[in-house]
């Protein structure tokens, strides 16, 4: 409010009304200016004081954005699959790639690595078998012996043998890739005409990836490669939603979920040792919301145990899967109140409000997430329709993890200028930007989603201060301790200053 030197009248709203009613024709330009400044100051980054160098970079960005908005094909108004090549050629995008973006707080375990890697690396390893399901998806398994047939799947083929017989394996590799991601060069509107179709393909793609990434040697390398890809996108910290499956070896033996969590910890340690300017990663244990209450009680107990045994790597707990067809949080209330009942800590990071089914049981998830003291809200797409949940989220600093491309691909919004986070950003609601399942959507790291946020729903009013605030939010609203946040922010600040100085002229 300090930014209003021109209009003392604003200080007293009664006087303001009175002043407005006196102006008979043209409203007072000074008042107009003051109101515009007031709005600008309320948005994400609106209070950020920029250095000289930052102001110069901001001016440059503003020019770039105006240029970008002139074009006929405005990327945020298009489906991301059709817009991707335009975005990749945008000078704003290349700046966003270089920008230190802080942490990625909403990423799923088996969609963090571009699918090219899975095909070119994982499926080219020895002992990799593939079968084709009745409805044109595929499944994989690594095995030292010929594996037992899967129901609804063709007989297994050993990929080494299959490829050895081919002159050119490109077509096979492209068709495998097409099964592991939703991304397509065909018209996305006709390939995915409805939410049901796109969610079905989404779940089939996860099942296709499953046999590859739950094989112990691939599991380790996949996670390391994921950290590498995020690091290259100038992300310094990660909170990974992870199912913690039992991981298998070539002889069919399996490791328990504690081993899986421990492996995340070991690989993170190794990666951080090799990249000292990477801050680290933590895991949010997730379970599919299709399970029944009995199973949920068991899983919550496991989560409590892991949280107490491995508190450095374990950040908390969440449910995953399509909200519209899964069970609502309230159905699991007995399981989810176990930690409080036992007097132990298990922070929650609930997906909630990833829906457009207003007024349904599922739509109630937002308020329930807050009642269960969630630390952040995954998506919160429906938050604007819940004024009470929204105001509680703001008051308690429960940040909303906004994943623009995910919401568009899964058909909650078509034109990203109309994403509800536009409203959240206009009033500096606690938000962070994330990419949910980058490999499924064909995006990389966080930069594509930052582009959609900054150029799409950020509009011309978002500026370098907004980007700075979003990056800082990702540390501020992370699960790190206050001391760790301080350290991470200092590390980020150094990267930020370097970024600014290298990009102004
Ligand atoms: C897969 O990646 C790992 C780790 O980078 C590497 O050691 C291995 O040689 C690669 N394998 C193939 C088949 O490309
Ligand atoms: C594919 O088959 C599975 C079960 O065999 C079924 O659950 C799923 O809905 C099917 N998907 C399509 C696209 O038909
Ligand atoms: C293999 O086939 C693809 C198209 O299916 C083609 O683009 C590529 O040039 C071929 N590679 C070789 C080495 O012939
Ligand atoms: C998935 O694999 C099947 C079997 O190889 C193939 O027929 C199909 O075209 C692939 N799907 C995509 C989307 O590439
Ligand atoms: C709950 O699900 C488990 C499998 O996860 C199953 O074994 C059990 O029978 C189910 N219980 C009820 C009451 O449906
Ligand atoms: C949520 O937090 C409040 C206030 O600290 C506490 O009284 C309540 O038991 C918590 N509920 C759950 C389910 O965590
Ligand atoms: Zn998610």
mmCIF file of C-alpha atoms in Angstrom, residues 107-430:
data_model
loop_
_atom_site.group_PDB
_atom_site.id
_atom_site.type_symbol
_atom_site.label_atom_id
_atom_site.label_comp_id
_atom_site.label_asym_id
_atom_site.label_seq_id
_atom_site.Cartn_x
_atom_site.Cartn_y
_atom_site.Cartn_z
ATOM 1 C CA UNK A 107 6.996 -34.068 -10.216
ATOM 2 C CA UNK A 108 6.047 -37.741 -10.441
ATOM 3 C CA UNK A 109 8.655 -40.480 -10.160
ATOM 4 C CA UNK A 110 8.164 -42.285 -13.470
ATOM 5 C CA UNK A 111 7.628 -39.312 -15.702
ATOM 6 C CA UNK A 112 10.730 -37.294 -14.961
ATOM 7 C CA UNK A 113 12.988 -38.503 -17.792
ATOM 8 C CA UNK A 114 12.367 -37.791 -21.495
ATOM 9 C CA UNK A 115 11.153 -41.018 -23.125
ATOM 10 C CA UNK A 116 13.975 -40.990 -25.707
ATOM 11 C CA UNK A 117 16.242 -42.052 -22.868
ATOM 12 C CA UNK A 118 13.986 -44.962 -21.903
ATOM 13 C CA UNK A 119 13.922 -46.256 -25.459
ATOM 14 C CA UNK A 120 17.547 -45.608 -26.390
ATOM 15 C CA UNK A 121 19.007 -46.654 -23.077
ATOM 16 C CA UNK A 122 16.646 -48.928 -21.100
ATOM 17 C CA UNK A 123 15.130 -51.005 -23.929
ATOM 18 C CA UNK A 124 18.576 -51.541 -25.519
ATOM 19 C CA UNK A 125 19.862 -53.337 -22.438
ATOM 20 C CA UNK A 126 20.109 -57.134 -22.568
ATOM 21 C CA UNK A 127 17.254 -59.360 -21.279
ATOM 22 C CA UNK A 128 14.513 -56.875 -22.139
ATOM 23 C CA UNK A 129 11.214 -58.488 -23.186
ATOM 24 C CA UNK A 130 8.168 -56.761 -24.667
ATOM 25 C CA UNK A 131 4.565 -57.774 -25.371
ATOM 26 C CA UNK A 132 1.625 -55.972 -27.007
ATOM 27 C CA UNK A 133 -1.678 -55.746 -25.122
ATOM 28 C CA UNK A 134 -5.144 -56.375 -26.585
ATOM 29 C CA UNK A 135 -5.735 -52.678 -26.866
ATOM 30 C CA UNK A 136 -2.499 -51.645 -28.543
ATOM 31 C CA UNK A 137 -0.369 -50.741 -25.564
ATOM 32 C CA UNK A 138 2.869 -52.504 -24.605
ATOM 33 C CA UNK A 139 4.452 -54.009 -21.478
ATOM 34 C CA UNK A 140 8.066 -54.784 -20.564
ATOM 35 C CA UNK A 141 10.008 -57.052 -18.264
ATOM 36 C CA UNK A 142 13.686 -57.807 -17.723
ATOM 37 C CA UNK A 143 14.344 -61.424 -16.911
ATOM 38 C CA UNK A 144 17.168 -63.959 -16.911
ATOM 39 C CA UNK A 145 14.688 -66.618 -18.092
ATOM 40 C CA UNK A 146 11.905 -66.553 -20.640
ATOM 41 C CA UNK A 147 9.076 -64.859 -18.630
ATOM 42 C CA UNK A 148 5.580 -66.267 -18.089
ATOM 43 C CA UNK A 149 2.956 -64.836 -20.463
ATOM 44 C CA UNK A 150 0.854 -61.889 -19.230
ATOM 45 C CA UNK A 151 -2.944 -62.022 -19.612
ATOM 46 C CA UNK A 152 -4.254 -59.825 -22.469
ATOM 47 C CA UNK A 153 -0.747 -59.537 -23.914
ATOM 48 C CA UNK A 154 0.917 -61.166 -26.930
ATOM 49 C CA UNK A 155 3.727 -63.708 -26.311
ATOM 50 C CA UNK A 156 6.897 -62.012 -25.082
ATOM 51 C CA UNK A 157 9.580 -61.110 -27.595
ATOM 52 C CA UNK A 158 13.174 -60.544 -26.627
ATOM 53 C CA UNK A 159 13.977 -57.087 -28.006
ATOM 54 C CA UNK A 160 17.608 -57.989 -28.773
ATOM 55 C CA UNK A 161 16.380 -60.786 -31.062
ATOM 56 C CA UNK A 162 13.722 -58.668 -32.675
ATOM 57 C CA UNK A 163 16.106 -55.811 -33.390
ATOM 58 C CA UNK A 164 18.796 -58.172 -34.676
ATOM 59 C CA UNK A 165 16.418 -59.274 -37.436
ATOM 60 C CA UNK A 166 15.662 -55.702 -38.543
ATOM 61 C CA UNK A 167 17.597 -53.642 -41.048
ATOM 62 C CA UNK A 168 16.301 -50.418 -39.552
ATOM 63 C CA UNK A 169 14.968 -50.189 -35.990
ATOM 64 C CA UNK A 170 13.797 -46.564 -36.186
ATOM 65 C CA UNK A 171 10.163 -47.425 -36.749
ATOM 66 C CA UNK A 172 10.082 -49.863 -33.833
ATOM 67 C CA UNK A 173 11.756 -47.344 -31.543
ATOM 68 C CA UNK A 174 9.340 -44.599 -32.572
ATOM 69 C CA UNK A 175 6.356 -46.844 -31.891
ATOM 70 C CA UNK A 176 7.727 -47.813 -28.467
ATOM 71 C CA UNK A 177 8.281 -44.146 -27.698
ATOM 72 C CA UNK A 178 4.728 -43.330 -28.766
ATOM 73 C CA UNK A 179 3.458 -45.765 -26.132
ATOM 74 C CA UNK A 180 5.464 -44.209 -23.299
ATOM 75 C CA UNK A 181 4.217 -40.637 -23.671
ATOM 76 C CA UNK A 182 1.043 -38.741 -24.537
ATOM 77 C CA UNK A 183 2.994 -36.402 -26.788
ATOM 78 C CA UNK A 184 2.087 -36.752 -30.449
ATOM 79 C CA UNK A 185 2.698 -34.858 -33.689
ATOM 80 C CA UNK A 186 -0.813 -35.753 -34.821
ATOM 81 C CA UNK A 187 -3.752 -33.481 -34.046
ATOM 82 C CA UNK A 188 -4.058 -33.732 -30.236
ATOM 83 C CA UNK A 189 -7.728 -32.720 -30.266
ATOM 84 C CA UNK A 190 -8.693 -35.720 -32.372
ATOM 85 C CA UNK A 191 -6.304 -38.197 -30.715
ATOM 86 C CA UNK A 192 -7.606 -37.148 -27.278
ATOM 87 C CA UNK A 193 -11.216 -36.064 -27.772
ATOM 88 C CA UNK A 194 -12.256 -36.317 -24.095
ATOM 89 C CA UNK A 195 -10.942 -36.438 -20.526
ATOM 90 C CA UNK A 196 -11.805 -40.146 -20.372
ATOM 91 C CA UNK A 197 -9.740 -40.965 -23.452
ATOM 92 C CA UNK A 198 -6.733 -38.939 -22.398
ATOM 93 C CA UNK A 199 -6.751 -40.354 -18.842
ATOM 94 C CA UNK A 200 -7.036 -43.889 -20.191
ATOM 95 C CA UNK A 201 -4.023 -43.362 -22.470
ATOM 96 C CA UNK A 202 -2.208 -41.671 -19.578
ATOM 97 C CA UNK A 203 -2.704 -44.719 -17.349
ATOM 98 C CA UNK A 204 -1.756 -47.141 -20.144
ATOM 99 C CA UNK A 205 1.461 -45.200 -20.708
ATOM 100 C CA UNK A 206 2.340 -45.497 -17.008
ATOM 101 C CA UNK A 207 1.763 -49.239 -17.173
ATOM 102 C CA UNK A 208 3.968 -49.421 -20.272
ATOM 103 C CA UNK A 209 6.801 -47.595 -18.493
ATOM 104 C CA UNK A 210 6.384 -49.656 -15.323
ATOM 105 C CA UNK A 211 8.321 -52.807 -16.233
ATOM 106 C CA UNK A 212 11.262 -50.744 -17.448
ATOM 107 C CA UNK A 213 11.673 -48.359 -14.513
ATOM 108 C CA UNK A 214 11.044 -50.852 -11.703
ATOM 109 C CA UNK A 215 14.020 -52.978 -12.810
ATOM 110 C CA UNK A 216 16.743 -52.217 -10.260
ATOM 111 C CA UNK A 217 19.610 -51.202 -12.598
ATOM 112 C CA UNK A 218 17.284 -49.035 -14.716
ATOM 113 C CA UNK A 219 15.584 -47.598 -11.617
ATOM 114 C CA UNK A 220 18.865 -46.187 -10.334
ATOM 115 C CA UNK A 221 20.026 -44.855 -13.683
ATOM 116 C CA UNK A 222 16.571 -43.436 -14.471
ATOM 117 C CA UNK A 223 16.517 -41.375 -11.299
ATOM 118 C CA UNK A 224 20.090 -40.199 -11.833
ATOM 119 C CA UNK A 225 19.210 -39.218 -15.407
ATOM 120 C CA UNK A 226 16.094 -37.418 -14.100
ATOM 121 C CA UNK A 227 18.177 -35.366 -11.693
ATOM 122 C CA UNK A 228 20.568 -34.597 -14.559
ATOM 123 C CA UNK A 229 17.779 -33.375 -16.826
ATOM 124 C CA UNK A 230 16.309 -31.117 -14.141
ATOM 125 C CA UNK A 231 19.753 -29.833 -13.216
ATOM 126 C CA UNK A 232 20.403 -28.942 -16.854
ATOM 127 C CA UNK A 233 17.159 -26.967 -16.847
ATOM 128 C CA UNK A 234 18.626 -24.916 -13.979
ATOM 129 C CA UNK A 235 16.630 -26.454 -11.192
ATOM 130 C CA UNK A 236 18.504 -26.897 -7.948
ATOM 131 C CA UNK A 237 16.090 -28.894 -5.830
ATOM 132 C CA UNK A 238 13.382 -31.495 -6.291
ATOM 133 C CA UNK A 239 10.433 -32.881 -4.348
ATOM 134 C CA UNK A 240 9.460 -36.124 -6.016
ATOM 135 C CA UNK A 241 6.052 -37.761 -5.653
ATOM 136 C CA UNK A 242 7.064 -41.417 -5.616
ATOM 137 C CA UNK A 243 5.029 -44.625 -5.472
ATOM 138 C CA UNK A 244 7.962 -46.498 -3.907
ATOM 139 C CA UNK A 245 7.188 -49.802 -5.653
ATOM 140 C CA UNK A 246 9.001 -53.028 -4.942
ATOM 141 C CA UNK A 247 11.962 -52.976 -7.318
ATOM 142 C CA UNK A 248 12.921 -56.254 -9.059
ATOM 143 C CA UNK A 249 16.168 -57.883 -10.128
ATOM 144 C CA UNK A 250 16.892 -60.011 -13.189
ATOM 145 C CA UNK A 251 16.207 -63.258 -11.284
ATOM 146 C CA UNK A 252 12.743 -62.012 -10.280
ATOM 147 C CA UNK A 253 13.615 -61.313 -6.641
ATOM 148 C CA UNK A 254 12.331 -58.020 -5.244
ATOM 149 C CA UNK A 255 13.385 -55.339 -2.760
ATOM 150 C CA UNK A 256 11.007 -53.798 -0.242
ATOM 151 C CA UNK A 257 9.856 -50.182 -0.349
ATOM 152 C CA UNK A 258 12.371 -49.128 2.259
ATOM 153 C CA UNK A 259 15.107 -50.189 -0.159
ATOM 154 C CA UNK A 260 13.452 -48.070 -2.837
ATOM 155 C CA UNK A 261 13.407 -44.995 -0.603
ATOM 156 C CA UNK A 262 16.971 -45.673 0.535
ATOM 157 C CA UNK A 263 18.070 -45.915 -3.105
ATOM 158 C CA UNK A 264 16.530 -42.490 -3.818
ATOM 159 C CA UNK A 265 18.564 -41.196 -0.893
ATOM 160 C CA UNK A 266 21.815 -42.817 -2.057
ATOM 161 C CA UNK A 267 21.488 -41.646 -5.650
ATOM 162 C CA UNK A 268 20.569 -38.128 -4.483
ATOM 163 C CA UNK A 269 23.685 -38.075 -2.283
ATOM 164 C CA UNK A 270 25.848 -39.248 -5.151
ATOM 165 C CA UNK A 271 24.383 -36.677 -7.532
ATOM 166 C CA UNK A 272 24.751 -33.842 -5.029
ATOM 167 C CA UNK A 273 28.357 -34.814 -4.344
ATOM 168 C CA UNK A 274 29.057 -34.673 -8.071
ATOM 169 C CA UNK A 275 27.117 -31.402 -8.517
ATOM 170 C CA UNK A 276 27.803 -29.277 -5.426
ATOM 171 C CA UNK A 277 25.515 -26.466 -6.650
ATOM 172 C CA UNK A 278 22.559 -28.868 -6.637
ATOM 173 C CA UNK A 279 20.795 -28.590 -3.304
ATOM 174 C CA UNK A 280 19.148 -32.004 -3.089
ATOM 175 C CA UNK A 281 15.865 -33.863 -3.347
ATOM 176 C CA UNK A 282 13.171 -35.241 -1.081
ATOM 177 C CA UNK A 283 10.455 -37.809 -1.628
ATOM 178 C CA UNK A 284 6.705 -37.553 -1.069
ATOM 179 C CA UNK A 285 5.427 -41.120 -0.748
ATOM 180 C CA UNK A 286 2.294 -41.587 -2.876
ATOM 181 C CA UNK A 287 -0.363 -44.264 -3.167
ATOM 182 C CA UNK A 288 -3.071 -44.660 -5.797
ATOM 183 C CA UNK A 289 -6.439 -43.294 -4.637
ATOM 184 C CA UNK A 290 -8.134 -46.393 -6.060
ATOM 185 C CA UNK A 291 -7.107 -48.521 -3.037
ATOM 186 C CA UNK A 292 -9.625 -49.420 -0.322
ATOM 187 C CA UNK A 293 -9.659 -48.135 3.252
ATOM 188 C CA UNK A 294 -8.034 -51.262 4.701
ATOM 189 C CA UNK A 295 -5.115 -50.917 2.326
ATOM 190 C CA UNK A 296 -4.869 -47.171 2.946
ATOM 191 C CA UNK A 297 -4.569 -47.766 6.687
ATOM 192 C CA UNK A 298 -1.653 -50.134 6.019
ATOM 193 C CA UNK A 299 0.043 -47.687 3.672
ATOM 194 C CA UNK A 300 -0.295 -44.764 6.083
ATOM 195 C CA UNK A 301 1.304 -46.919 8.780
ATOM 196 C CA UNK A 302 4.176 -47.722 6.417
ATOM 197 C CA UNK A 303 4.504 -44.029 5.629
ATOM 198 C CA UNK A 304 4.671 -43.147 9.329
ATOM 199 C CA UNK A 305 7.424 -45.721 9.788
ATOM 200 C CA UNK A 306 9.440 -44.446 6.820
ATOM 201 C CA UNK A 307 8.995 -40.846 7.942
ATOM 202 C CA UNK A 308 10.450 -41.700 11.306
ATOM 203 C CA UNK A 309 13.260 -43.951 9.955
ATOM 204 C CA UNK A 310 14.451 -41.837 7.013
ATOM 205 C CA UNK A 311 13.360 -38.264 7.814
ATOM 206 C CA UNK A 312 16.021 -36.601 5.636
ATOM 207 C CA UNK A 313 14.787 -38.051 2.360
ATOM 208 C CA UNK A 314 11.128 -38.521 3.247
ATOM 209 C CA UNK A 315 9.047 -35.335 3.026
ATOM 210 C CA UNK A 316 5.548 -36.724 3.500
ATOM 211 C CA UNK A 317 2.555 -38.393 1.924
ATOM 212 C CA UNK A 318 0.028 -37.941 -0.916
ATOM 213 C CA UNK A 319 -2.543 -39.788 -3.039
ATOM 214 C CA UNK A 320 -2.326 -40.000 -6.839
ATOM 215 C CA UNK A 321 -4.487 -41.025 -9.788
ATOM 216 C CA UNK A 322 -7.424 -39.322 -11.421
ATOM 217 C CA UNK A 323 -9.486 -37.557 -8.776
ATOM 218 C CA UNK A 324 -12.706 -37.781 -10.771
ATOM 219 C CA UNK A 325 -12.693 -41.577 -10.786
ATOM 220 C CA UNK A 326 -10.798 -42.270 -7.553
ATOM 221 C CA UNK A 327 -11.974 -42.080 -3.974
ATOM 222 C CA UNK A 328 -12.218 -38.690 -2.276
ATOM 223 C CA UNK A 329 -10.009 -37.778 0.685
ATOM 224 C CA UNK A 330 -12.975 -37.911 3.031
ATOM 225 C CA UNK A 331 -13.452 -41.615 2.245
ATOM 226 C CA UNK A 332 -9.975 -42.173 3.751
ATOM 227 C CA UNK A 333 -10.511 -39.946 6.809
ATOM 228 C CA UNK A 334 -9.809 -42.708 9.323
ATOM 229 C CA UNK A 335 -6.529 -43.586 7.666
ATOM 230 C CA UNK A 336 -5.457 -39.980 7.206
ATOM 231 C CA UNK A 337 -6.074 -39.082 10.837
ATOM 232 C CA UNK A 338 -3.876 -41.928 12.122
ATOM 233 C CA UNK A 339 -0.746 -39.744 12.445
ATOM 234 C CA UNK A 340 -2.550 -37.175 14.613
ATOM 235 C CA UNK A 341 -4.156 -39.937 16.656
ATOM 236 C CA UNK A 342 -0.745 -41.484 17.299
ATOM 237 C CA UNK A 343 0.845 -38.105 17.934
ATOM 238 C CA UNK A 344 3.418 -38.519 15.129
ATOM 239 C CA UNK A 345 4.360 -36.355 12.158
ATOM 240 C CA UNK A 346 3.431 -37.223 8.594
ATOM 241 C CA UNK A 347 3.177 -34.079 6.463
ATOM 242 C CA UNK A 348 0.571 -34.234 3.693
ATOM 243 C CA UNK A 349 0.956 -32.810 0.180
ATOM 244 C CA UNK A 350 -2.437 -33.576 -1.283
ATOM 245 C CA UNK A 351 -3.439 -33.376 -4.910
ATOM 246 C CA UNK A 352 -6.798 -31.620 -4.698
ATOM 247 C CA UNK A 353 -9.153 -29.802 -6.993
ATOM 248 C CA UNK A 354 -7.715 -31.255 -10.228
ATOM 249 C CA UNK A 355 -11.250 -31.332 -11.526
ATOM 250 C CA UNK A 356 -14.015 -29.394 -13.192
ATOM 251 C CA UNK A 357 -16.783 -31.409 -11.518
ATOM 252 C CA UNK A 358 -18.032 -28.600 -9.327
ATOM 253 C CA UNK A 359 -20.072 -29.662 -6.337
ATOM 254 C CA UNK A 360 -19.185 -33.376 -6.509
ATOM 255 C CA UNK A 361 -17.632 -35.406 -3.663
ATOM 256 C CA UNK A 362 -14.328 -35.075 -5.444
ATOM 257 C CA UNK A 363 -14.698 -31.321 -5.623
ATOM 258 C CA UNK A 364 -14.755 -31.398 -1.804
ATOM 259 C CA UNK A 365 -11.129 -32.571 -1.767
ATOM 260 C CA UNK A 366 -9.808 -29.013 -1.610
ATOM 261 C CA UNK A 367 -11.459 -28.154 1.665
ATOM 262 C CA UNK A 368 -10.687 -31.614 3.057
ATOM 263 C CA UNK A 369 -7.017 -31.273 2.114
ATOM 264 C CA UNK A 370 -6.871 -28.093 4.168
ATOM 265 C CA UNK A 371 -8.758 -29.665 7.075
ATOM 266 C CA UNK A 372 -6.133 -32.411 7.082
ATOM 267 C CA UNK A 373 -3.465 -29.689 7.351
ATOM 268 C CA UNK A 374 -1.945 -30.266 3.948
ATOM 269 C CA UNK A 375 1.414 -28.509 3.498
ATOM 270 C CA UNK A 376 0.699 -27.639 -0.142
ATOM 271 C CA UNK A 377 -2.093 -28.259 -2.651
ATOM 272 C CA UNK A 378 -1.326 -30.192 -5.841
ATOM 273 C CA UNK A 379 -3.017 -28.363 -8.764
ATOM 274 C CA UNK A 380 -5.861 -26.654 -6.883
ATOM 275 C CA UNK A 381 -7.385 -26.033 -10.283
ATOM 276 C CA UNK A 382 -10.845 -25.605 -8.721
ATOM 277 C CA UNK A 383 -9.645 -23.305 -5.916
ATOM 278 C CA UNK A 384 -11.406 -20.191 -7.227
ATOM 279 C CA UNK A 385 -14.739 -21.933 -6.746
ATOM 280 C CA UNK A 386 -13.995 -22.459 -3.058
ATOM 281 C CA UNK A 387 -13.616 -19.068 -1.411
ATOM 282 C CA UNK A 388 -13.209 -20.545 2.061
ATOM 283 C CA UNK A 389 -10.522 -23.027 1.013
ATOM 284 C CA UNK A 390 -8.823 -20.269 -0.952
ATOM 285 C CA UNK A 391 -8.721 -17.869 1.945
ATOM 286 C CA UNK A 392 -7.463 -20.590 4.311
ATOM 287 C CA UNK A 393 -4.768 -21.558 1.830
ATOM 288 C CA UNK A 394 -3.603 -17.953 1.708
ATOM 289 C CA UNK A 395 -3.736 -17.385 5.460
ATOM 290 C CA UNK A 396 -1.874 -20.587 6.267
ATOM 291 C CA UNK A 397 0.664 -20.214 3.460
ATOM 292 C CA UNK A 398 -0.478 -23.454 1.841
ATOM 293 C CA UNK A 399 0.977 -22.969 -1.613
ATOM 294 C CA UNK A 400 -0.797 -24.139 -4.760
ATOM 295 C CA UNK A 401 1.357 -26.207 -7.137
ATOM 296 C CA UNK A 402 0.263 -24.924 -10.540
ATOM 297 C CA UNK A 403 1.018 -27.260 -13.482
ATOM 298 C CA UNK A 404 -0.249 -25.436 -16.587
ATOM 299 C CA UNK A 405 0.675 -27.912 -19.333
ATOM 300 C CA UNK A 406 -0.672 -30.864 -17.363
ATOM 301 C CA UNK A 407 -4.019 -29.093 -16.901
ATOM 302 C CA UNK A 408 -4.187 -28.342 -20.609
ATOM 303 C CA UNK A 409 -3.200 -31.824 -21.839
ATOM 304 C CA UNK A 410 -5.622 -33.449 -19.382
ATOM 305 C CA UNK A 411 -8.302 -31.146 -20.735
ATOM 306 C CA UNK A 412 -9.239 -28.878 -17.841
ATOM 307 C CA UNK A 413 -8.409 -25.736 -19.814
ATOM 308 C CA UNK A 414 -7.837 -25.090 -23.500
ATOM 309 C CA UNK A 415 -6.321 -21.644 -23.792
ATOM 310 C CA UNK A 416 -3.693 -21.103 -21.109
ATOM 311 C CA UNK A 417 -4.479 -17.405 -20.933
ATOM 312 C CA UNK A 418 -7.645 -18.555 -19.158
ATOM 313 C CA UNK A 419 -5.954 -20.710 -16.532
ATOM 314 C CA UNK A 420 -7.368 -19.970 -13.061
ATOM 315 C CA UNK A 421 -3.851 -19.293 -11.763
ATOM 316 C CA UNK A 422 -4.111 -15.964 -13.599
ATOM 317 C CA UNK A 423 -6.331 -14.851 -10.713
ATOM 318 C CA UNK A 424 -4.044 -16.375 -8.077
ATOM 319 C CA UNK A 425 -1.066 -14.544 -9.565
ATOM 320 C CA UNK A 426 -2.946 -11.264 -9.796
ATOM 321 C CA UNK A 427 -3.234 -11.247 -6.005
ATOM 322 C CA UNK A 428 0.069 -12.893 -5.049
ATOM 323 C CA UNK A 429 -1.576 -16.026 -3.713
ATOM 324 C CA UNK A 430 1.145 -18.480 -2.627
#
